Amino acid sequence: MTEVEVWWGRIDQVREEYADDLDPVEAQRMNAYVRADDSARFLLGCTMVRSVLARRFSLPAASIRLNRTCPECGGPHGKVRADGVELSVTHAGDVVGVAVGDAPLGLDVEQVDPTIDVDGLARLSLSEQERDALPQDDPGARARAFTALWTRKEAVVKATGDGIRTDLRTITGPPAGFHVMDVTVDRGYAAALAVISPEPPDVRTFRFGSGPRR
Ligand SMILES: CC(C)(COP(=O)(O)OP(=O)(O)OC[C@H]1O[C@@H](n2cnc3c(N)ncnc32)[C@H](O)[C@@H]1OP(=O)(O)O)[C@@H](O)C(=O)NCCC(=O)NCCS
Ligand SMILES: [Zn+2]
């Protein structure tokens, strides 16, 4: 059975001392963010990954080495990887998510913004059929439905590691060998998890900093 843990944290959980466990490249990335909340989201993501892996492998968090080498250019901004486990990290608004498991996976969270240009974004990312199926009258419902679809597609391209190189219009439902599901986060957010495995994964969701949520 493929087992996946999804952990959710909020940026108000960030503490200055969390930065002590960053490696030098991560510290440099954290300090390079112009906006304090980008920096906080990045730091919390690093802390959550280390903490979840520390528990999993019974190792001190600071000893967990993460690798984000970009396959395109060698820079430190690619999919986060660690030995012996599959990982995905996502951030949006106040929320940071980490998925860990024994099969390749992708997690994506987005804030639902009722003022987004759904038509413009949908032309670039949805198939014609998906565009036609969006709710027509209620802008809030339309934005929610669009964002849910978007997170499912992003979760898929984050599971493969291909990222935005893939034309999202071509992903209309789970590709063969993928399991894609919506994940509940806070109100005002949409999130999805994609797992590449032969059987449906057993997914458990947790709140970072406390016990199992359900
Ligand atoms: C990955 C991507 C889909 C995520 O976009 P997003 O919704 O803005 O951001 P999220 O917060 O959900 O995800 C960010 C996390 O995705 C991970 N990530 C980065 N590139 C990734 C990839 N190709 N596949 C999967 N995950 C990736 C990182 O772990 C990052 O977390 P970090 O801040 O701890 O490093 C998008 O940024 C992307 O496609 N990037 C790659 C672009 C690229 O190929 N650049 C080449 C530069 S040479
Ligand atoms: Zn790169």
Coordinates of N, CA and C and ligand atoms in Angstrom, one line a residue:
M1 N 0.8 -1.2 0.0 CA 0.0 0.0 0.0 C 0.9 1.3 0.0
T2 N 0.6 2.2 -0.9 CA 1.3 3.4 -0.9 C 0.8 4.3 0.2
E3 N 1.7 4.8 1.0 CA 1.3 5.6 2.2 C 1.8 7.0 2.0
V4 N 0.9 8.0 2.2 CA 1.3 9.4 2.1 C 0.8 10.2 3.3
E5 N 1.7 11.0 3.8 CA 1.4 12.0 4.8 C 1.4 13.4 4.2
V6 N 0.3 14.1 4.5 CA 0.2 15.5 4.1 C 0.2 16.4 5.4
W7 N 1.2 17.3 5.5 CA 1.3 18.2 6.7 C 1.0 19.6 6.3
W8 N 0.2 20.3 7.1 CA -0.2 21.7 6.8 C 0.3 22.5 8.0
G9 N 1.0 23.6 7.6 CA 1.4 24.6 8.7 C 0.9 26.0 8.2
R10 N 1.0 27.0 9.2 CA 0.7 28.3 8.9 C 1.9 29.2 9.2
I11 N 2.0 30.3 8.4 CA 3.3 31.1 8.6 C 3.4 31.7 10.0
D12 N 2.3 31.9 10.7 CA 2.5 32.4 12.0 C 3.2 31.5 13.0
Q13 N 3.4 30.2 12.5 CA 4.2 29.3 13.3 C 5.7 29.4 13.2
V14 N 6.1 30.3 12.2 CA 7.6 30.4 12.0 C 8.2 31.1 13.2
R15 N 9.4 30.5 13.6 CA 10.2 31.1 14.7 C 11.6 31.4 14.1
E16 N 12.2 32.5 14.6 CA 13.5 32.9 14.1 C 14.5 31.8 14.1
E17 N 14.5 31.0 15.2 CA 15.5 30.0 15.4 C 15.4 28.8 14.4
Y18 N 14.2 28.8 13.7 CA 14.1 27.7 12.6 C 15.2 27.9 11.6
A19 N 15.7 29.1 11.4 CA 16.7 29.4 10.4 C 18.0 28.7 10.7
D20 N 18.2 28.3 12.0 CA 19.5 27.7 12.4 C 19.7 26.4 11.7
D21 N 18.6 25.7 11.3 CA 18.8 24.4 10.7 C 19.0 24.4 9.2
L22 N 18.9 25.6 8.6 CA 19.0 25.7 7.1 C 20.5 25.5 6.7
D23 N 20.6 24.9 5.5 CA 22.0 24.8 5.0 C 22.4 26.1 4.4
P24 N 23.6 26.3 4.0 CA 24.0 27.7 3.6 C 23.3 28.1 2.3
V25 N 23.0 27.2 1.4 CA 22.3 27.6 0.2 C 20.9 28.0 0.5
E26 N 20.2 27.3 1.4 CA 18.9 27.6 1.9 C 18.9 29.0 2.6
A27 N 19.9 29.2 3.4 CA 20.0 30.5 4.1 C 20.1 31.6 3.2
Q28 N 20.9 31.4 2.1 CA 21.0 32.4 1.1 C 19.7 32.7 0.4
R29 N 19.0 31.6 0.0 CA 17.7 31.8 -0.6 C 16.7 32.5 0.3
M30 N 16.7 32.1 1.5 CA 15.8 32.8 2.5 C 16.0 34.3 2.5
N31 N 17.3 34.6 2.6 CA 17.7 36.1 2.8 C 17.5 36.8 1.5
A32 N 17.4 36.1 0.3 CA 17.3 36.8 -1.0 C 15.8 37.2 -1.2
Y33 N 14.9 36.7 -0.5 CA 13.5 37.1 -0.7 C 13.3 38.5 -0.3
V34 N 12.6 39.3 -1.2 CA 12.3 40.7 -0.9 C 11.2 40.8 0.1
R35 N 10.2 40.0 0.0 CA 9.0 40.1 0.8 C 9.2 39.1 2.0
A36 N 8.9 39.7 3.2 CA 9.1 38.9 4.5 C 8.2 37.6 4.5
D37 N 7.1 37.7 3.9 CA 6.2 36.5 3.9 C 6.7 35.4 3.0
D38 N 7.3 35.8 1.9 CA 8.0 34.8 1.0 C 9.1 34.0 1.7
S39 N 9.8 34.8 2.5 CA 10.9 34.3 3.2 C 10.4 33.4 4.3
A40 N 9.3 33.8 5.0 CA 8.7 33.0 6.1 C 8.1 31.7 5.5
R41 N 7.5 31.8 4.4 CA 6.9 30.5 3.8 C 8.0 29.6 3.4
F42 N 9.1 30.1 2.8 CA 10.2 29.2 2.4 C 10.8 28.5 3.7
L43 N 11.1 29.4 4.7 CA 11.6 28.8 5.9 C 10.8 27.8 6.6
L44 N 9.5 28.0 6.6 CA 8.6 27.1 7.3 C 8.5 25.8 6.5
G45 N 8.6 25.9 5.1 CA 8.6 24.7 4.3 C 9.8 23.8 4.6
C46 N 11.0 24.5 4.7 CA 12.2 23.8 5.1 C 12.1 23.1 6.4
T47 N 11.6 23.9 7.4 CA 11.5 23.3 8.8 C 10.5 22.2 8.8
M48 N 9.4 22.3 8.1 CA 8.4 21.2 8.1 C 9.0 19.9 7.5
V49 N 9.7 20.1 6.3 CA 10.2 18.9 5.7 C 11.2 18.2 6.7
R50 N 12.1 19.1 7.3 CA 13.1 18.5 8.2 C 12.5 17.8 9.3
S51 N 11.4 18.4 9.9 CA 10.8 17.9 11.1 C 10.1 16.6 10.8
V52 N 9.4 16.5 9.6 CA 8.7 15.3 9.3 C 9.6 14.2 9.0
L53 N 10.8 14.5 8.3 CA 11.7 13.5 8.0 C 12.5 13.0 9.2
A54 N 12.7 14.0 10.1 CA 13.4 13.6 11.4 C 12.6 12.6 12.1
R55 N 11.3 12.8 12.2 CA 10.4 11.9 12.9 C 10.4 10.5 12.2
R56 N 10.4 10.6 10.9 CA 10.3 9.3 10.1 C 11.5 8.5 10.2
F57 N 12.7 9.2 10.2 CA 14.0 8.4 10.2 C 14.7 8.4 11.5
S58 N 14.0 9.0 12.6 CA 14.6 9.1 13.9 C 16.0 9.7 13.9
L59 N 16.1 10.9 13.2 CA 17.4 11.6 13.1 C 17.2 13.0 13.6
P60 N 18.2 13.7 14.0 CA 18.1 15.1 14.3 C 17.7 15.9 13.1
A61 N 16.8 16.9 13.2 CA 16.3 17.6 12.1 C 17.5 18.3 11.3
A62 N 18.4 18.8 12.1 CA 19.5 19.6 11.4 C 20.4 18.7 10.5
S63 N 20.3 17.3 10.8 CA 21.2 16.4 10.0 C 20.5 16.0 8.7
I64 N 19.3 16.4 8.4 CA 18.6 16.0 7.2 C 19.0 16.9 6.1
R65 N 19.6 16.3 5.0 CA 20.1 17.0 3.9 C 19.0 17.0 2.8
L66 N 18.7 18.2 2.3 CA 17.7 18.3 1.2 C 18.4 18.8 0.0
N67 N 17.9 18.4 -1.1 CA 18.5 18.7 -2.4 C 17.5 19.3 -3.3
R68 N 17.7 20.5 -3.8 CA 16.8 21.2 -4.8 C 17.5 21.5 -6.1
T69 N 18.4 20.7 -6.5 CA 19.2 21.0 -7.7 C 18.2 20.9 -8.9
C70 N 18.2 22.0 -9.7 CA 17.4 22.1 -10.8 C 18.0 21.3 -12.0
P71 N 17.2 20.4 -12.6 CA 17.8 19.6 -13.6 C 18.1 20.4 -14.9
E72 N 17.5 21.6 -15.0 CA 17.7 22.4 -16.2 C 19.1 23.2 -16.1
C73 N 19.3 23.8 -14.9 CA 20.5 24.7 -14.8 C 21.4 24.4 -13.7
G74 N 21.0 23.5 -12.8 CA 21.9 23.2 -11.7 C 21.7 24.1 -10.5
G75 N 20.8 25.1 -10.6 CA 20.6 26.1 -9.5 C 19.8 25.4 -8.4
P76 N 19.7 26.0 -7.2 CA 19.1 25.4 -6.0 C 17.5 25.7 -5.9
H77 N 16.8 25.6 -7.1 CA 15.4 26.0 -7.0 C 14.5 24.9 -7.6
G78 N 15.0 23.7 -7.6 CA 14.1 22.6 -8.2 C 13.3 21.9 -7.1
K79 N 12.7 20.8 -7.5 CA 11.9 20.0 -6.6 C 12.7 19.5 -5.4
V80 N 12.2 19.6 -4.2 CA 13.0 19.3 -3.1 C 13.0 17.7 -3.0
R81 N 14.3 17.2 -2.7 CA 14.5 15.8 -2.7 C 15.3 15.4 -1.4
A82 N 15.1 14.2 -0.9 CA 15.9 13.7 0.2 C 16.0 12.2 0.0
D83 N 17.1 11.6 0.6 CA 17.3 10.2 0.4 C 16.2 9.4 1.0
G84 N 15.7 8.4 0.3 CA 14.9 7.4 0.9 C 13.4 7.7 1.1
V85 N 13.0 8.8 0.4 CA 11.6 9.3 0.6 C 11.2 10.1 -0.6
E86 N 9.9 10.2 -0.9 CA 9.5 11.1 -2.0 C 8.8 12.3 -1.3
L87 N 9.0 13.5 -1.8 CA 8.6 14.8 -1.2 C 7.9 15.7 -2.1
S88 N 7.1 16.6 -1.6 CA 6.6 17.8 -2.3 C 6.3 18.9 -1.3
V89 N 6.6 20.1 -1.7 CA 6.4 21.3 -0.9 C 5.6 22.3 -1.6
T90 N 4.7 22.9 -0.9 CA 3.9 24.0 -1.5 C 3.6 25.1 -0.6
H91 N 3.4 26.3 -1.1 CA 3.1 27.5 -0.2 C 2.1 28.4 -1.0
A92 N 1.2 29.0 -0.2 CA 0.3 30.0 -0.7 C -0.3 30.8 0.4
G93 N -0.3 32.1 0.3 CA -0.9 32.9 1.4 C -0.3 32.5 2.8
D94 N -1.1 32.2 3.7 CA -0.6 31.8 5.1 C -0.2 30.3 5.2
V95 N -0.4 29.6 4.2 CA -0.4 28.1 4.3 C 0.9 27.5 3.6
V96 N 1.4 26.6 4.3 CA 2.6 25.8 3.8 C 2.2 24.3 3.9
G97 N 2.4 23.6 2.9 CA 2.1 22.1 2.9 C 3.3 21.3 2.5
V98 N 3.4 20.1 3.1 CA 4.5 19.2 2.8 C 3.8 17.8 2.6
A99 N 4.1 17.1 1.5 CA 3.7 15.7 1.4 C 4.9 14.8 1.3
V100 N 4.8 13.7 2.1 CA 5.9 12.7 2.1 C 5.3 11.4 1.9
G101 N 6.0 10.5 1.2 CA 5.5 9.2 0.9 C 6.6 8.3 0.3
D102 N 6.1 7.1 -0.1 CA 7.0 6.1 -0.7 C 6.8 6.0 -2.2
A103 N 6.1 7.0 -2.8 CA 5.9 7.0 -4.2 C 6.0 8.5 -4.7
P104 N 6.4 8.7 -5.9 CA 6.5 10.1 -6.4 C 5.2 10.8 -6.2
L105 N 5.3 12.1 -5.7 CA 4.0 12.8 -5.4 C 4.2 14.3 -5.6
G106 N 3.1 15.0 -5.8 CA 3.1 16.4 -6.0 C 1.9 17.0 -5.2
L107 N 2.2 18.1 -4.4 CA 1.2 18.7 -3.6 C 1.1 20.2 -4.1
D108 N -0.1 20.7 -4.2 CA -0.2 22.1 -4.6 C -1.3 22.8 -3.8
V109 N -1.0 23.9 -3.3 CA -2.1 24.7 -2.6 C -2.1 26.1 -3.3
E110 N -3.3 26.7 -3.4 CA -3.5 28.0 -4.0 C -4.6 28.7 -3.1
Q111 N -4.4 30.0 -3.0 CA -5.5 30.8 -2.4 C -6.6 31.0 -3.4
V112 N -7.8 30.9 -3.0 CA -8.9 31.2 -4.0 C -9.2 32.7 -4.0
D113 N -8.9 33.3 -5.1 CA -9.1 34.8 -5.2 C -10.3 35.0 -6.2
P114 N -11.4 35.5 -5.6 CA -12.6 35.6 -6.5 C -12.5 36.7 -7.5
T115 N -11.4 37.5 -7.4 CA -11.2 38.6 -8.4 C -10.3 38.2 -9.6
I116 N -9.8 37.0 -9.6 CA -8.8 36.6 -10.7 C -9.6 36.6 -12.0
D117 N -8.8 36.8 -13.1 CA -9.3 36.7 -14.4 C -9.4 35.3 -14.9
V118 N -10.5 34.6 -14.5 CA -10.6 33.2 -14.8 C -10.5 32.9 -16.3
D119 N -11.2 33.8 -17.1 CA -11.2 33.5 -18.5 C -9.8 33.5 -19.1
G120 N -9.0 34.5 -18.7 CA -7.6 34.6 -19.2 C -6.8 33.4 -18.8
L121 N -6.9 33.1 -17.5 CA -6.1 32.0 -17.0 C -6.6 30.6 -17.5
A122 N -7.9 30.5 -17.7 CA -8.5 29.3 -18.2 C -8.0 29.0 -19.6
R123 N -7.9 30.1 -20.4 CA -7.5 29.9 -21.8 C -6.1 29.2 -21.9
L124 N -5.3 29.6 -20.9 CA -3.9 29.1 -20.9 C -3.7 27.7 -20.3
S125 N -4.7 27.4 -19.4 CA -4.5 26.2 -18.6 C -5.6 25.1 -18.7
L126 N -6.7 25.4 -19.2 CA -7.8 24.4 -19.2 C -8.1 24.0 -20.6
S127 N -8.6 22.8 -20.8 CA -9.1 22.3 -22.1 C -10.4 23.0 -22.3
E128 N -10.9 23.0 -23.6 CA -12.1 23.6 -23.9 C -13.3 23.0 -23.1
Q129 N -13.3 21.7 -23.0 CA -14.3 21.0 -22.2 C -14.3 21.5 -20.8
E130 N -13.1 21.6 -20.2 CA -13.0 22.1 -18.8 C -13.5 23.5 -18.7
R131 N -13.2 24.3 -19.7 CA -13.7 25.7 -19.6 C -15.2 25.8 -19.7
D132 N -15.8 25.0 -20.5 CA -17.2 25.0 -20.7 C -17.9 24.5 -19.4
A133 N -17.3 23.6 -18.7 CA -17.9 23.1 -17.5 C -17.8 23.9 -16.2
L134 N -17.0 25.1 -16.3 CA -16.9 25.9 -15.1 C -18.3 26.6 -14.9
P135 N -18.6 26.8 -13.6 CA -19.8 27.6 -13.3 C -19.8 28.9 -14.0
Q136 N -20.9 29.3 -14.5 CA -21.0 30.5 -15.4 C -21.4 31.8 -14.6
D137 N -22.3 31.7 -13.7 CA -22.9 32.9 -13.1 C -22.3 33.5 -11.9
D138 N -21.9 32.6 -11.0 CA -21.4 33.0 -9.7 C -19.8 33.2 -9.7
P139 N -19.3 34.4 -9.7 CA -17.8 34.6 -9.9 C -17.0 33.9 -8.8
G140 N -17.6 33.8 -7.6 CA -16.9 33.1 -6.5 C -16.8 31.6 -6.8
A141 N -17.9 31.0 -7.2 CA -17.9 29.6 -7.5 C -17.0 29.3 -8.7
R142 N -17.0 30.2 -9.6 CA -16.2 30.1 -10.8 C -14.7 30.1 -10.5
A143 N -14.3 31.0 -9.6 CA -12.9 31.1 -9.2 C -12.5 29.8 -8.4
R144 N -13.5 29.4 -7.5 CA -13.2 28.2 -6.7 C -13.0 27.0 -7.6
A145 N -13.9 26.8 -8.6 CA -13.8 25.6 -9.5 C -12.5 25.7 -10.3
F146 N -12.2 26.9 -10.8 CA -11.0 27.1 -11.6 C -9.7 26.7 -10.8
T147 N -9.7 27.2 -9.6 CA -8.5 27.1 -8.7 C -8.4 25.6 -8.3
A148 N -9.5 24.9 -8.1 CA -9.4 23.5 -7.8 C -8.8 22.7 -8.9
L149 N -9.2 23.0 -10.2 CA -8.7 22.3 -11.3 C -7.2 22.6 -11.5
W150 N -6.9 23.9 -11.3 CA -5.5 24.4 -11.4 C -4.6 23.6 -10.4
T151 N -5.0 23.5 -9.2 CA -4.2 22.8 -8.2 C -4.0 21.3 -8.6
R152 N -5.0 20.7 -9.2 CA -4.9 19.3 -9.6 C -3.9 19.1 -10.6
K153 N -3.9 20.1 -11.6 CA -2.9 20.0 -12.7 C -1.5 20.3 -12.2
E154 N -1.4 21.3 -11.3 CA -0.1 21.6 -10.8 C 0.5 20.4 -9.9
A155 N -0.4 19.8 -9.2 CA 0.0 18.6 -8.4 C 0.6 17.5 -9.3
V156 N 0.0 17.3 -10.5 CA 0.5 16.3 -11.4 C 1.9 16.7 -11.9
V157 N 2.1 18.0 -12.3 CA 3.4 18.4 -12.9 C 4.4 18.5 -11.8
K158 N 4.0 18.6 -10.6 CA 4.9 18.6 -9.5 C 5.3 17.2 -9.1
A159 N 4.4 16.2 -9.3 CA 4.8 14.8 -9.0 C 5.9 14.4 -10.0
T160 N 5.7 14.7 -11.3 CA 6.7 14.3 -12.3 C 8.0 15.1 -12.1
G161 N 7.9 16.3 -11.6 CA 9.1 17.2 -11.5 C 9.2 18.1 -12.7
D162 N 8.2 17.9 -13.7 CA 8.3 18.7 -14.9 C 7.9 20.2 -14.7
G163 N 7.1 20.5 -13.7 CA 6.7 21.8 -13.4 C 6.0 22.5 -14.6
I164 N 6.1 23.8 -14.7 CA 5.4 24.6 -15.7 C 5.8 24.4 -17.1
R165 N 6.8 23.5 -17.3 CA 7.2 23.1 -18.7 C 6.0 22.5 -19.4
T166 N 5.2 21.8 -18.7 CA 4.1 21.0 -19.3 C 2.9 22.0 -19.6
D167 N 2.3 21.8 -20.8 CA 1.1 22.6 -21.1 C -0.1 22.0 -20.3
L168 N -0.5 22.8 -19.4 CA -1.6 22.3 -18.4 C -2.9 22.0 -19.1
R169 N -3.1 22.5 -20.3 CA -4.3 22.2 -21.1 C -4.4 20.8 -21.5
T170 N -3.2 20.1 -21.5 CA -3.2 18.7 -21.9 C -3.5 17.7 -20.8
I171 N -3.5 18.3 -19.6 CA -3.8 17.4 -18.4 C -5.3 17.5 -18.0
T172 N -6.1 16.6 -18.5 CA -7.5 16.7 -18.3 C -7.9 15.5 -17.5
G173 N -7.6 15.5 -16.2 CA -7.9 14.3 -15.4 C -6.6 13.6 -15.1
P174 N -6.6 12.7 -14.2 CA -5.3 12.0 -13.8 C -4.7 11.2 -15.0
P175 N -3.4 11.5 -15.4 CA -2.8 10.7 -16.4 C -2.7 9.2 -15.9
A176 N -2.5 8.3 -16.9 CA -2.4 6.9 -16.5 C -1.3 6.7 -15.4
G177 N -1.7 5.9 -14.4 CA -0.7 5.7 -13.3 C -0.7 6.7 -12.2
F178 N -1.5 7.7 -12.4 CA -1.6 8.8 -11.3 C -2.9 8.7 -10.5
H179 N -2.8 9.0 -9.3 CA -4.0 9.2 -8.4 C -4.0 10.7 -8.0
V180 N -5.1 11.4 -8.3 CA -5.2 12.8 -8.0 C -6.4 13.1 -7.2
M181 N -6.2 13.8 -6.1 CA -7.3 14.0 -5.2 C -7.2 15.4 -4.6
D182 N -8.4 16.0 -4.3 CA -8.5 17.2 -3.6 C -8.1 17.0 -2.1
V183 N -7.5 18.0 -1.5 CA -7.1 17.9 -0.1 C -7.7 19.1 0.6
T184 N -8.3 18.9 1.8 CA -8.9 20.0 2.5 C -7.9 20.7 3.3
V185 N -7.9 22.1 3.0 CA -7.0 22.9 3.9 C -7.9 24.0 4.5
D186 N -7.4 25.1 4.8 CA -8.2 26.2 5.4 C -9.2 26.8 4.4
R187 N -10.2 27.4 4.9 CA -11.2 28.1 4.1 C -10.5 29.1 3.2
G188 N -10.9 29.2 2.0 CA -10.3 30.2 1.1 C -9.1 29.6 0.3
Y189 N -8.8 28.4 0.5 CA -7.7 27.7 -0.2 C -8.2 26.5 -0.9
A190 N -7.5 26.2 -2.0 CA -7.8 24.9 -2.7 C -6.4 24.1 -2.7
A191 N -6.5 22.8 -2.6 CA -5.3 22.0 -2.6 C -5.5 20.7 -3.2
A192 N -4.5 20.2 -3.9 CA -4.6 18.8 -4.5 C -3.3 18.1 -4.3
L193 N -3.4 16.7 -4.3 CA -2.3 15.8 -4.2 C -2.3 14.9 -5.4
A194 N -1.2 14.7 -6.0 CA -1.1 13.7 -7.1 C 0.0 12.7 -6.7
V195 N -0.3 11.4 -6.8 CA 0.6 10.3 -6.4 C 0.7 9.4 -7.6
I196 N 2.0 9.0 -8.0 CA 2.2 8.1 -9.0 C 2.4 6.7 -8.4
S197 N 1.3 5.9 -8.5 CA 1.4 4.6 -7.9 C 0.3 3.7 -8.5
P198 N 0.6 2.4 -8.5 CA -0.4 1.5 -9.1 C -1.7 1.4 -8.4
E199 N -1.7 1.6 -7.0 CA -3.0 1.5 -6.3 C -3.3 2.9 -5.6
P200 N -4.5 3.1 -5.3 CA -4.9 4.4 -4.6 C -4.1 4.5 -3.3
P201 N -3.5 5.6 -3.0 CA -2.7 5.8 -1.8 C -3.5 5.9 -0.6
D202 N -3.0 5.5 0.5 CA -3.6 5.8 1.8 C -3.0 7.1 2.3
V203 N -3.9 8.2 2.3 CA -3.5 9.5 2.6 C -3.9 9.9 4.0
R204 N -2.9 10.4 4.8 CA -3.3 10.9 6.2 C -2.9 12.4 6.3
T205 N -3.7 13.2 6.8 CA -3.5 14.6 6.9 C -3.2 15.0 8.3
F206 N -2.2 15.9 8.5 CA -1.8 16.3 9.9 C -1.6 17.9 9.9
R207 N -1.8 18.4 11.0 CA -1.4 19.8 11.3 C 0.0 19.9 11.8
F208 N 0.8 20.6 11.2 CA 2.2 20.8 11.7 C 2.1 21.4 13.1
G209 N 2.9 20.8 14.0 CA 2.9 21.4 15.4 C 1.9 20.8 16.3
S210 N 1.1 19.8 15.8 CA 0.1 19.1 16.7 C -0.1 17.7 16.1
G211 N -0.9 17.0 16.7 CA -1.1 15.6 16.4 C -1.9 15.4 15.1
P212 N -2.3 14.2 14.8 CA -3.1 13.9 13.6 C -4.4 14.7 13.6
R213 N -4.8 15.2 12.4 CA -6.0 16.1 12.3 C -7.2 15.1 12.1
R214 N -7.0 14.1 11.3 CA -8.1 13.1 11.1 C -7.5 11.9 10.5
Ligands
LIG1 C1 7.2 24.0 -9.3 C2 6.1 24.9 -9.7 C3 5.0 24.1 -10.5 C4 5.5 25.4 -8.4 O1 4.8 26.6 -8.5 P1 4.1 27.4 -7.3 O2 2.6 27.0 -7.3 O3 4.4 28.8 -7.6 O4 4.8 27.2 -6.0 P2 4.6 26.1 -4.8 O5 4.8 26.9 -3.5 O6 3.4 25.3 -4.9 O7 5.8 25.1 -5.0 C5 7.1 25.5 -4.7 C6 7.9 24.3 -4.4 O8 7.9 23.4 -5.5 C7 9.1 22.6 -5.5 N1 9.5 22.6 -6.9 C8 10.3 23.5 -7.6 N2 10.5 23.1 -8.9 C9 9.7 21.9 -9.0 C10 9.5 21.0 -10.0 N3 10.0 21.2 -11.3 N4 8.7 20.0 -9.8 C11 8.1 19.8 -8.6 N5 8.3 20.6 -7.5 C12 9.1 21.6 -7.7 C13 10.1 23.3 -4.6 O9 10.3 22.4 -3.5 C14 9.4 24.5 -4.1 O10 9.6 24.7 -2.7 P3 10.8 25.4 -2.1 O11 10.4 26.8 -2.0 O12 11.0 24.8 -0.7 O13 12.0 25.2 -2.9 C15 6.6 26.0 -10.6 O14 7.2 27.0 -9.9 C16 7.5 25.5 -11.7 O15 7.1 24.8 -12.6 N6 8.8 25.8 -11.5 C17 9.8 25.2 -12.4 C18 10.2 26.2 -13.4 C19 11.4 25.8 -14.1 O16 11.5 24.7 -14.7 N7 12.4 26.6 -14.0 C20 13.6 26.3 -14.6 C21 14.5 27.3 -14.2 S1 16.1 27.1 -14.8
ZN2 ZN 17.0 26.2 -13.0

